[in-house]
């Protein structure tokens, strides 16, 4: 599993404050702690309160790059914010995200090619969030065919079925999971799949249990990457164990420690 740490997000109070005050220490601390806990990449999101996201994202990218050369996942719904982040990036970039709308694809696919970046494609369009897996698959196929027409390989594309909170969209959970498998067979080579895991438990009690149960199930449906809190140790243990069960990790009595030492 390609693990993307979710914690550098202005929606968190301390990160939001640090961005406002341009205080590097908390940002660099969260970056290093997430990597130490097992993150392969870091999501970078200025959050809903940032008033100048175009410059804030540059400050975040530069601040994080001072302490790591791991990939950065530029998370914004605004293409101008993504482009601004790309201008200062030295690490590998993943664009988070495009939708299936041609206006967005027209901007973000060329940018991904220009910067040799990965691209997350949300299966959403101007018409809103799909209500079933047929609509999800149709939007996924739109994104894949646009990318292949532009010569952007599906191996650099991460399709996201958009995880909804279980407390409001319980009836959709099975479709979301099945979509993960369906996305993998759209093209050859396959696109990759990703989810923003913590969405599933927003507004619920027992958040950590819901997160790790959903992630374990998603692993069984073939999930490639996840935006998660890597500092949730029980979540990481469940993730490692689900990969063990699927024969993606070699068994030994101390497999959890063995995985973490890698
Ligand atoms: N897909 C993609 N990118 C995404 C998402 C997705 N980026 C953002 C988000 N969803 C993933 N990241 C988070 C980060 C935090 C939370 C959920 C998803 C979260 N935060 C607490 C909350 O809202 O309750 C904040 C608590 C606090 O303020 O301290 O749950 O789906 N491609």
PDB file of C-alpha atoms and ligand atoms in Angstrom:
ATOM      1  CA  UNK A   1       0.000   0.000   0.000  1.00  0.00           C
ATOM      2  CA  UNK A   2       1.210   3.448  -0.911  1.00  0.00           C
ATOM      3  CA  UNK A   3       0.547   5.409   2.292  1.00  0.00           C
ATOM      4  CA  UNK A   4      -0.156   9.141   2.045  1.00  0.00           C
ATOM      5  CA  UNK A   5      -0.124  10.970   5.394  1.00  0.00           C
ATOM      6  CA  UNK A   6      -3.223  13.179   5.794  1.00  0.00           C
ATOM      7  CA  UNK A   7      -2.187  15.374   8.714  1.00  0.00           C
ATOM      8  CA  UNK A   8      -0.739  18.434   6.934  1.00  0.00           C
ATOM      9  CA  UNK A   9      -4.160  19.916   6.325  1.00  0.00           C
ATOM     10  CA  UNK A  10      -5.256  23.414   7.326  1.00  0.00           C
ATOM     11  CA  UNK A  11      -8.532  21.887   8.565  1.00  0.00           C
ATOM     12  CA  UNK A  12      -6.583  20.871  11.672  1.00  0.00           C
ATOM     13  CA  UNK A  13      -6.446  23.804  14.073  1.00  0.00           C
ATOM     14  CA  UNK A  14      -2.711  23.651  14.828  1.00  0.00           C
ATOM     15  CA  UNK A  15      -1.773  23.335  11.146  1.00  0.00           C
ATOM     16  CA  UNK A  16      -4.162  26.150  10.194  1.00  0.00           C
ATOM     17  CA  UNK A  17      -2.542  28.371  12.831  1.00  0.00           C
ATOM     18  CA  UNK A  18       0.982  27.432  11.695  1.00  0.00           C
ATOM     19  CA  UNK A  19       0.117  28.348   8.094  1.00  0.00           C
ATOM     20  CA  UNK A  20      -1.324  31.683   9.192  1.00  0.00           C
ATOM     21  CA  UNK A  21       1.734  32.538  11.327  1.00  0.00           C
ATOM     22  CA  UNK A  22       4.222  30.998   8.857  1.00  0.00           C
ATOM     23  CA  UNK A  23       5.579  28.900  11.727  1.00  0.00           C
ATOM     24  CA  UNK A  24       7.634  26.130  10.133  1.00  0.00           C
ATOM     25  CA  UNK A  25       8.196  23.975  13.235  1.00  0.00           C
ATOM     26  CA  UNK A  26       4.756  22.269  13.533  1.00  0.00           C
ATOM     27  CA  UNK A  27       4.644  21.575   9.776  1.00  0.00           C
ATOM     28  CA  UNK A  28       8.107  19.992   9.754  1.00  0.00           C
ATOM     29  CA  UNK A  29       7.272  18.027  12.901  1.00  0.00           C
ATOM     30  CA  UNK A  30       4.097  16.566  11.354  1.00  0.00           C
ATOM     31  CA  UNK A  31       6.028  15.780   8.162  1.00  0.00           C
ATOM     32  CA  UNK A  32       8.763  13.847   9.970  1.00  0.00           C
ATOM     33  CA  UNK A  33       6.406  12.088  12.392  1.00  0.00           C
ATOM     34  CA  UNK A  34       4.184  10.816   9.601  1.00  0.00           C
ATOM     35  CA  UNK A  35       7.167   9.535   7.631  1.00  0.00           C
ATOM     36  CA  UNK A  36       8.548   7.838  10.731  1.00  0.00           C
ATOM     37  CA  UNK A  37       5.153   6.169  11.283  1.00  0.00           C
ATOM     38  CA  UNK A  38       5.293   4.684   7.768  1.00  0.00           C
ATOM     39  CA  UNK A  39       3.992   7.297   5.301  1.00  0.00           C
ATOM     40  CA  UNK A  40       5.425   7.037   1.763  1.00  0.00           C
ATOM     41  CA  UNK A  41       4.154  10.496   0.780  1.00  0.00           C
ATOM     42  CA  UNK A  42       2.529  13.537   2.392  1.00  0.00           C
ATOM     43  CA  UNK A  43      -0.764  15.198   1.493  1.00  0.00           C
ATOM     44  CA  UNK A  44      -0.420  19.000   1.513  1.00  0.00           C
ATOM     45  CA  UNK A  45      -3.671  20.927   1.910  1.00  0.00           C
ATOM     46  CA  UNK A  46      -3.945  24.601   2.971  1.00  0.00           C
ATOM     47  CA  UNK A  47      -7.418  23.954   4.339  1.00  0.00           C
ATOM     48  CA  UNK A  48     -10.689  25.811   4.025  1.00  0.00           C
ATOM     49  CA  UNK A  49      -9.581  28.877   6.024  1.00  0.00           C
ATOM     50  CA  UNK A  50      -6.527  29.857   3.963  1.00  0.00           C
ATOM     51  CA  UNK A  51      -7.174  33.240   2.347  1.00  0.00           C
ATOM     52  CA  UNK A  52      -4.180  33.101   0.041  1.00  0.00           C
ATOM     53  CA  UNK A  53      -3.843  29.407  -0.890  1.00  0.00           C
ATOM     54  CA  UNK A  54      -1.760  30.229  -4.002  1.00  0.00           C
ATOM     55  CA  UNK A  55       1.089  31.517  -1.839  1.00  0.00           C
ATOM     56  CA  UNK A  56       0.365  29.337   1.214  1.00  0.00           C
ATOM     57  CA  UNK A  57       0.866  26.127  -0.757  1.00  0.00           C
ATOM     58  CA  UNK A  58       4.281  27.350  -1.945  1.00  0.00           C
ATOM     59  CA  UNK A  59       5.285  28.070   1.640  1.00  0.00           C
ATOM     60  CA  UNK A  60       4.071  24.608   2.731  1.00  0.00           C
ATOM     61  CA  UNK A  61       5.900  22.802  -0.077  1.00  0.00           C
ATOM     62  CA  UNK A  62       9.141  24.698   0.581  1.00  0.00           C
ATOM     63  CA  UNK A  63       8.844  24.157   4.336  1.00  0.00           C
ATOM     64  CA  UNK A  64       8.336  20.404   3.961  1.00  0.00           C
ATOM     65  CA  UNK A  65      11.077  20.041   1.339  1.00  0.00           C
ATOM     66  CA  UNK A  66      13.575  21.387   3.876  1.00  0.00           C
ATOM     67  CA  UNK A  67      13.164  18.156   5.866  1.00  0.00           C
ATOM     68  CA  UNK A  68      12.295  15.413   3.333  1.00  0.00           C
ATOM     69  CA  UNK A  69      12.567  14.441  -0.319  1.00  0.00           C
ATOM     70  CA  UNK A  70       9.530  12.123  -0.220  1.00  0.00           C
ATOM     71  CA  UNK A  71       6.665  12.696  -2.697  1.00  0.00           C
ATOM     72  CA  UNK A  72       4.170  15.480  -1.967  1.00  0.00           C
ATOM     73  CA  UNK A  73       0.475  15.221  -2.809  1.00  0.00           C
ATOM     74  CA  UNK A  74      -0.796  18.702  -3.689  1.00  0.00           C
ATOM     75  CA  UNK A  75      -4.379  18.752  -2.422  1.00  0.00           C
ATOM     76  CA  UNK A  76      -6.638  21.513  -3.714  1.00  0.00           C
ATOM     77  CA  UNK A  77      -9.800  21.760  -5.784  1.00  0.00           C
ATOM     78  CA  UNK A  78      -8.340  24.906  -7.404  1.00  0.00           C
ATOM     79  CA  UNK A  79      -6.036  24.257 -10.414  1.00  0.00           C
ATOM     80  CA  UNK A  80      -4.263  27.597  -9.833  1.00  0.00           C
ATOM     81  CA  UNK A  81      -3.247  26.416  -6.332  1.00  0.00           C
ATOM     82  CA  UNK A  82      -1.934  23.107  -7.711  1.00  0.00           C
ATOM     83  CA  UNK A  83       0.038  24.907 -10.430  1.00  0.00           C
ATOM     84  CA  UNK A  84       1.507  27.283  -7.878  1.00  0.00           C
ATOM     85  CA  UNK A  85       2.677  24.350  -5.730  1.00  0.00           C
ATOM     86  CA  UNK A  86       4.190  22.630  -8.765  1.00  0.00           C
ATOM     87  CA  UNK A  87       6.257  25.736  -9.558  1.00  0.00           C
ATOM     88  CA  UNK A  88       8.332  25.290  -6.382  1.00  0.00           C
ATOM     89  CA  UNK A  89       8.319  21.502  -6.048  1.00  0.00           C
ATOM     90  CA  UNK A  90      11.564  19.551  -6.208  1.00  0.00           C
ATOM     91  CA  UNK A  91      10.258  16.260  -4.778  1.00  0.00           C
ATOM     92  CA  UNK A  92       8.033  13.974  -6.842  1.00  0.00           C
ATOM     93  CA  UNK A  93       4.545  15.481  -7.080  1.00  0.00           C
ATOM     94  CA  UNK A  94       1.094  13.933  -7.152  1.00  0.00           C
ATOM     95  CA  UNK A  95      -1.749  16.249  -8.162  1.00  0.00           C
ATOM     96  CA  UNK A  96      -4.801  15.889  -5.878  1.00  0.00           C
ATOM     97  CA  UNK A  97      -7.046  16.230  -7.807  1.00  0.00           C
ATOM     98  CA  UNK A  98      -8.906  16.489 -11.086  1.00  0.00           C
ATOM     99  CA  UNK A  99     -12.573  15.651 -11.543  1.00  0.00           C
ATOM    100  CA  UNK A 100     -14.078  14.044 -14.660  1.00  0.00           C
ATOM    101  CA  UNK A 101     -14.950  17.503 -16.021  1.00  0.00           C
ATOM    102  CA  UNK A 102     -13.189  18.350 -19.263  1.00  0.00           C
ATOM    103  CA  UNK A 103     -12.429  21.919 -18.098  1.00  0.00           C
ATOM    104  CA  UNK A 104     -10.340  20.502 -15.245  1.00  0.00           C
ATOM    105  CA  UNK A 105      -8.800  17.653 -17.246  1.00  0.00           C
ATOM    106  CA  UNK A 106      -7.732  20.195 -19.888  1.00  0.00           C
ATOM    107  CA  UNK A 107      -5.628  22.028 -17.287  1.00  0.00           C
ATOM    108  CA  UNK A 108      -4.445  19.274 -14.941  1.00  0.00           C
ATOM    109  CA  UNK A 109      -3.472  16.461 -17.340  1.00  0.00           C
ATOM    110  CA  UNK A 110      -0.996  18.704 -19.254  1.00  0.00           C
ATOM    111  CA  UNK A 111       0.387  19.952 -15.903  1.00  0.00           C
ATOM    112  CA  UNK A 112       0.864  16.361 -14.695  1.00  0.00           C
ATOM    113  CA  UNK A 113       2.733  15.573 -17.919  1.00  0.00           C
ATOM    114  CA  UNK A 114       4.853  18.718 -17.752  1.00  0.00           C
ATOM    115  CA  UNK A 115       5.942  18.060 -14.145  1.00  0.00           C
ATOM    116  CA  UNK A 116       6.054  14.237 -14.477  1.00  0.00           C
ATOM    117  CA  UNK A 117       3.565  14.127 -11.635  1.00  0.00           C
ATOM    118  CA  UNK A 118       1.039  11.512 -10.614  1.00  0.00           C
ATOM    119  CA  UNK A 119      -2.612  12.523 -10.884  1.00  0.00           C
ATOM    120  CA  UNK A 120      -5.561  11.662  -8.647  1.00  0.00           C
ATOM    121  CA  UNK A 121      -8.872  11.558 -10.533  1.00  0.00           C
ATOM    122  CA  UNK A 122     -12.016  11.912  -8.434  1.00  0.00           C
ATOM    123  CA  UNK A 123     -15.051  10.165  -9.876  1.00  0.00           C
ATOM    124  CA  UNK A 124     -17.149  13.274  -9.533  1.00  0.00           C
ATOM    125  CA  UNK A 125     -18.363  15.810 -12.083  1.00  0.00           C
ATOM    126  CA  UNK A 126     -20.152  19.149 -12.187  1.00  0.00           C
ATOM    127  CA  UNK A 127     -23.336  17.071 -11.843  1.00  0.00           C
ATOM    128  CA  UNK A 128     -22.192  16.092  -8.349  1.00  0.00           C
ATOM    129  CA  UNK A 129     -21.218  12.918  -6.524  1.00  0.00           C
ATOM    130  CA  UNK A 130     -22.382   9.715  -8.239  1.00  0.00           C
ATOM    131  CA  UNK A 131     -25.109   7.788  -6.460  1.00  0.00           C
ATOM    132  CA  UNK A 132     -24.210   4.275  -7.638  1.00  0.00           C
ATOM    133  CA  UNK A 133     -21.310   2.269  -9.003  1.00  0.00           C
ATOM    134  CA  UNK A 134     -22.387   2.483 -12.668  1.00  0.00           C
ATOM    135  CA  UNK A 135     -22.127   6.271 -12.497  1.00  0.00           C
ATOM    136  CA  UNK A 136     -18.754   5.939 -10.720  1.00  0.00           C
ATOM    137  CA  UNK A 137     -17.459   3.599 -13.408  1.00  0.00           C
ATOM    138  CA  UNK A 138     -18.659   5.903 -16.194  1.00  0.00           C
ATOM    139  CA  UNK A 139     -16.777   8.866 -14.695  1.00  0.00           C
ATOM    140  CA  UNK A 140     -13.699   6.700 -14.092  1.00  0.00           C
ATOM    141  CA  UNK A 141     -13.759   5.580 -17.746  1.00  0.00           C
ATOM    142  CA  UNK A 142     -14.073   9.227 -18.870  1.00  0.00           C
ATOM    143  CA  UNK A 143     -10.919  10.115 -16.924  1.00  0.00           C
ATOM    144  CA  UNK A 144      -8.971   7.057 -18.146  1.00  0.00           C
ATOM    145  CA  UNK A 145      -9.840   7.632 -21.798  1.00  0.00           C
ATOM    146  CA  UNK A 146      -9.005  11.343 -21.597  1.00  0.00           C
ATOM    147  CA  UNK A 147      -5.615  10.466 -20.105  1.00  0.00           C
ATOM    148  CA  UNK A 148      -4.826   7.806 -22.689  1.00  0.00           C
ATOM    149  CA  UNK A 149      -5.749  10.176 -25.543  1.00  0.00           C
ATOM    150  CA  UNK A 150      -3.258  12.663 -24.080  1.00  0.00           C
ATOM    151  CA  UNK A 151      -0.537  10.027 -23.670  1.00  0.00           C
ATOM    152  CA  UNK A 152      -0.714  10.074 -19.867  1.00  0.00           C
ATOM    153  CA  UNK A 153      -0.183   6.519 -18.610  1.00  0.00           C
ATOM    154  CA  UNK A 154      -2.873   4.969 -16.389  1.00  0.00           C
ATOM    155  CA  UNK A 155      -0.054   3.740 -14.146  1.00  0.00           C
ATOM    156  CA  UNK A 156       0.426   7.369 -13.025  1.00  0.00           C
ATOM    157  CA  UNK A 157      -3.313   7.861 -12.523  1.00  0.00           C
ATOM    158  CA  UNK A 158      -5.006   7.185  -9.162  1.00  0.00           C
ATOM    159  CA  UNK A 159      -8.782   6.850  -9.388  1.00  0.00           C
ATOM    160  CA  UNK A 160     -10.719   7.816  -6.253  1.00  0.00           C
ATOM    161  CA  UNK A 161     -14.318   6.548  -5.818  1.00  0.00           C
ATOM    162  CA  UNK A 162     -14.832   9.237  -3.115  1.00  0.00           C
ATOM    163  CA  UNK A 163     -15.450   7.739   0.277  1.00  0.00           C
ATOM    164  CA  UNK A 164     -18.542   9.149   1.985  1.00  0.00           C
ATOM    165  CA  UNK A 165     -19.255   9.170   5.728  1.00  0.00           C
ATOM    166  CA  UNK A 166     -20.913   5.904   6.761  1.00  0.00           C
ATOM    167  CA  UNK A 167     -23.297   7.777   9.044  1.00  0.00           C
ATOM    168  CA  UNK A 168     -24.916   9.541   6.069  1.00  0.00           C
ATOM    169  CA  UNK A 169     -24.305   7.165   3.131  1.00  0.00           C
ATOM    170  CA  UNK A 170     -24.430   3.700   4.624  1.00  0.00           C
ATOM    171  CA  UNK A 171     -26.235   2.226   1.618  1.00  0.00           C
ATOM    172  CA  UNK A 172     -23.367   3.319  -0.692  1.00  0.00           C
ATOM    173  CA  UNK A 173     -20.453   1.692   1.124  1.00  0.00           C
ATOM    174  CA  UNK A 174     -20.662  -1.605  -0.765  1.00  0.00           C
ATOM    175  CA  UNK A 175     -20.744   0.211  -4.134  1.00  0.00           C
ATOM    176  CA  UNK A 176     -17.720   2.310  -3.154  1.00  0.00           C
ATOM    177  CA  UNK A 177     -15.745  -0.823  -2.280  1.00  0.00           C
ATOM    178  CA  UNK A 178     -16.808  -2.667  -5.434  1.00  0.00           C
ATOM    179  CA  UNK A 179     -15.837   0.372  -7.523  1.00  0.00           C
ATOM    180  CA  UNK A 180     -12.242  -0.037  -6.358  1.00  0.00           C
ATOM    181  CA  UNK A 181     -12.139  -3.430  -8.054  1.00  0.00           C
ATOM    182  CA  UNK A 182     -14.038  -2.251 -11.153  1.00  0.00           C
ATOM    183  CA  UNK A 183     -11.627   0.675 -11.705  1.00  0.00           C
ATOM    184  CA  UNK A 184      -8.701  -1.756 -11.887  1.00  0.00           C
ATOM    185  CA  UNK A 185     -10.140  -3.510 -14.954  1.00  0.00           C
ATOM    186  CA  UNK A 186     -10.931  -0.400 -17.027  1.00  0.00           C
ATOM    187  CA  UNK A 187      -7.643  -0.511 -18.895  1.00  0.00           C
ATOM    188  CA  UNK A 188      -4.452  -2.451 -19.409  1.00  0.00           C
ATOM    189  CA  UNK A 189      -2.147  -1.432 -17.790  1.00  0.00           C
ATOM    190  CA  UNK A 190      -4.505  -0.750 -14.868  1.00  0.00           C
ATOM    191  CA  UNK A 191      -5.018   2.627 -13.320  1.00  0.00           C
ATOM    192  CA  UNK A 192      -4.199   2.795  -9.618  1.00  0.00           C
ATOM    193  CA  UNK A 193      -6.831   3.397  -6.925  1.00  0.00           C
ATOM    194  CA  UNK A 194      -6.801   5.687  -3.878  1.00  0.00           C
ATOM    195  CA  UNK A 195      -9.203   6.750  -1.124  1.00  0.00           C
ATOM    196  CA  UNK A 196      -9.315   9.501   1.495  1.00  0.00           C
ATOM    197  CA  UNK A 197      -9.965   7.077   4.335  1.00  0.00           C
ATOM    198  CA  UNK A 198     -10.940   9.333   7.242  1.00  0.00           C
ATOM    199  CA  UNK A 199     -13.970  10.636   5.310  1.00  0.00           C
ATOM    200  CA  UNK A 200     -15.677   7.326   6.180  1.00  0.00           C
ATOM    201  CA  UNK A 201     -15.863   8.053   9.891  1.00  0.00           C
ATOM    202  CA  UNK A 202     -16.524  11.812   9.871  1.00  0.00           C
ATOM    203  CA  UNK A 203     -19.253  12.584  12.374  1.00  0.00           C
ATOM    204  CA  UNK A 204     -19.196   9.055  13.840  1.00  0.00           C
ATOM    205  CA  UNK A 205     -18.085   7.713  17.191  1.00  0.00           C
ATOM    206  CA  UNK A 206     -15.532   4.866  17.131  1.00  0.00           C
ATOM    207  CA  UNK A 207     -13.693   6.630  14.298  1.00  0.00           C
ATOM    208  CA  UNK A 208     -10.522   4.583  14.466  1.00  0.00           C
ATOM    209  CA  UNK A 209     -12.408   1.266  14.404  1.00  0.00           C
ATOM    210  CA  UNK A 210     -14.516   2.356  11.429  1.00  0.00           C
ATOM    211  CA  UNK A 211     -11.403   3.592   9.591  1.00  0.00           C
ATOM    212  CA  UNK A 212      -9.454   0.402  10.039  1.00  0.00           C
ATOM    213  CA  UNK A 213     -12.364  -1.881   9.204  1.00  0.00           C
ATOM    214  CA  UNK A 214     -13.063   0.020   5.972  1.00  0.00           C
ATOM    215  CA  UNK A 215      -9.366   0.056   5.052  1.00  0.00           C
ATOM    216  CA  UNK A 216      -9.025  -3.686   5.628  1.00  0.00           C
ATOM    217  CA  UNK A 217     -11.999  -4.314   3.349  1.00  0.00           C
ATOM    218  CA  UNK A 218     -10.703  -1.901   0.712  1.00  0.00           C
ATOM    219  CA  UNK A 219      -7.366  -3.750   0.686  1.00  0.00           C
ATOM    220  CA  UNK A 220      -9.287  -6.915  -0.171  1.00  0.00           C
ATOM    221  CA  UNK A 221     -10.915  -5.075  -3.109  1.00  0.00           C
ATOM    222  CA  UNK A 222      -7.464  -4.180  -4.472  1.00  0.00           C
ATOM    223  CA  UNK A 223      -6.821  -0.654  -3.153  1.00  0.00           C
ATOM    224  CA  UNK A 224      -3.349   0.656  -4.123  1.00  0.00           C
ATOM    225  CA  UNK A 225      -3.011   3.865  -2.102  1.00  0.00           C
ATOM    226  CA  UNK A 226      -4.703   5.583   0.834  1.00  0.00           C
ATOM    227  CA  UNK A 227      -4.673   9.016   2.437  1.00  0.00           C
ATOM    228  CA  UNK A 228      -4.635   8.086   6.132  1.00  0.00           C
ATOM    229  CA  UNK A 229      -3.352   9.028   9.576  1.00  0.00           C
ATOM    230  CA  UNK A 230      -0.216   6.845   9.771  1.00  0.00           C
ATOM    231  CA  UNK A 231       0.126   7.707  13.455  1.00  0.00           C
ATOM    232  CA  UNK A 232      -2.946   5.585  14.198  1.00  0.00           C
ATOM    233  CA  UNK A 233      -0.964   2.496  15.216  1.00  0.00           C
ATOM    234  CA  UNK A 234      -3.938   0.120  15.250  1.00  0.00           C
ATOM    235  CA  UNK A 235      -4.840   1.281  11.738  1.00  0.00           C
ATOM    236  CA  UNK A 236      -1.306   0.587  10.533  1.00  0.00           C
ATOM    237  CA  UNK A 237      -1.293  -2.826  12.264  1.00  0.00           C
ATOM    238  CA  UNK A 238      -4.591  -3.742  10.572  1.00  0.00           C
ATOM    239  CA  UNK A 239      -3.233  -2.573   7.213  1.00  0.00           C
ATOM    240  CA  UNK A 240      -0.038  -4.595   7.513  1.00  0.00           C
ATOM    241  CA  UNK A 241      -2.023  -7.642   8.647  1.00  0.00           C
ATOM    242  CA  UNK A 242      -4.495  -7.387   5.763  1.00  0.00           C
ATOM    243  CA  UNK A 243      -1.554  -7.369   3.351  1.00  0.00           C
ATOM    244  CA  UNK A 244      -0.156 -10.400   5.171  1.00  0.00           C
ATOM    245  CA  UNK A 245      -3.440 -12.273   4.741  1.00  0.00           C
ATOM    246  CA  UNK A 246      -3.381 -11.442   1.009  1.00  0.00           C
ATOM    247  CA  UNK A 247       0.173 -12.847   0.786  1.00  0.00           C
ATOM    248  CA  UNK A 248       1.689  -9.429   0.066  1.00  0.00           C
ATOM    249  CA  UNK A 249       3.939  -9.628   3.157  1.00  0.00           C
ATOM    250  CA  UNK A 250       5.939 -12.646   4.257  1.00  0.00           C
ATOM    251  CA  UNK A 251       4.746 -14.222   7.510  1.00  0.00           C
ATOM    252  CA  UNK A 252       7.008 -14.455  10.565  1.00  0.00           C
ATOM    253  CA  UNK A 253       6.042 -14.204  14.247  1.00  0.00           C
ATOM    254  CA  UNK A 254       7.323 -10.634  14.400  1.00  0.00           C
ATOM    255  CA  UNK A 255       5.871  -9.540  11.026  1.00  0.00           C
ATOM    256  CA  UNK A 256       4.650  -6.177  12.373  1.00  0.00           C
ATOM    257  CA  UNK A 257       8.132  -5.185  13.505  1.00  0.00           C
ATOM    258  CA  UNK A 258       9.701  -6.692  10.395  1.00  0.00           C
ATOM    259  CA  UNK A 259       7.402  -4.565   8.200  1.00  0.00           C
ATOM    260  CA  UNK A 260       8.167  -1.416  10.176  1.00  0.00           C
ATOM    261  CA  UNK A 261      11.936  -1.947   9.898  1.00  0.00           C
ATOM    262  CA  UNK A 262      11.739  -2.037   6.095  1.00  0.00           C
TER     263      UNK A 262
HETATM  264  N1  LIG B   1      -9.863  12.048  -1.639  1.00  0.00           N
HETATM  265  C1  LIG B   1      -8.773  12.744  -2.042  1.00  0.00           C
HETATM  266  N2  LIG B   1      -8.194  13.689  -1.285  1.00  0.00           N
HETATM  267  C2  LIG B   1      -8.736  14.016  -0.090  1.00  0.00           C
HETATM  268  C3  LIG B   1      -9.866  13.332   0.383  1.00  0.00           C
HETATM  269  C4  LIG B   1     -10.448  12.326  -0.438  1.00  0.00           C
HETATM  270  N3  LIG B   1      -8.161  14.994   0.669  1.00  0.00           N
HETATM  271  C5  LIG B   1      -8.812  15.470   1.865  1.00  0.00           C
HETATM  272  C6  LIG B   1      -9.552  14.349   2.545  1.00  0.00           C
HETATM  273  N4  LIG B   1     -10.379  13.649   1.613  1.00  0.00           N
HETATM  274  C7  LIG B   1      -8.578  13.372   3.188  1.00  0.00           C
HETATM  275  N5  LIG B   1      -7.982  13.951   4.347  1.00  0.00           N
HETATM  276  C8  LIG B   1      -8.676  14.027   5.555  1.00  0.00           C
HETATM  277  C9  LIG B   1      -8.074  14.678   6.599  1.00  0.00           C
HETATM  278  C10 LIG B   1      -8.719  14.778   7.814  1.00  0.00           C
HETATM  279  C11 LIG B   1      -9.984  14.245   7.980  1.00  0.00           C
HETATM  280  C12 LIG B   1     -10.586  13.586   6.939  1.00  0.00           C
HETATM  281  C13 LIG B   1      -9.928  13.460   5.719  1.00  0.00           C
HETATM  282  C14 LIG B   1     -10.729  14.388   9.245  1.00  0.00           C
HETATM  283  N6  LIG B   1     -10.433  15.421  10.040  1.00  0.00           N
HETATM  284  C15 LIG B   1     -11.089  15.710  11.286  1.00  0.00           C
HETATM  285  C16 LIG B   1     -12.608  15.847  11.094  1.00  0.00           C
HETATM  286  O1  LIG B   1     -13.048  16.420  10.073  1.00  0.00           O
HETATM  287  O2  LIG B   1     -13.336  15.399  11.956  1.00  0.00           O
HETATM  288  C17 LIG B   1     -10.560  17.036  11.768  1.00  0.00           C
HETATM  289  C18 LIG B   1     -10.451  17.019  13.227  1.00  0.00           C
HETATM  290  C19 LIG B   1      -9.794  18.297  13.707  1.00  0.00           C
HETATM  291  O3  LIG B   1     -10.186  19.371  13.236  1.00  0.00           O
HETATM  292  O4  LIG B   1      -8.913  18.209  14.556  1.00  0.00           O
HETATM  293  O5  LIG B   1     -11.587  13.608   9.542  1.00  0.00           O
HETATM  294  O6  LIG B   1     -11.457  11.681  -0.114  1.00  0.00           O
HETATM  295  N7  LIG B   1      -8.242  12.420  -3.235  1.00  0.00           N
END
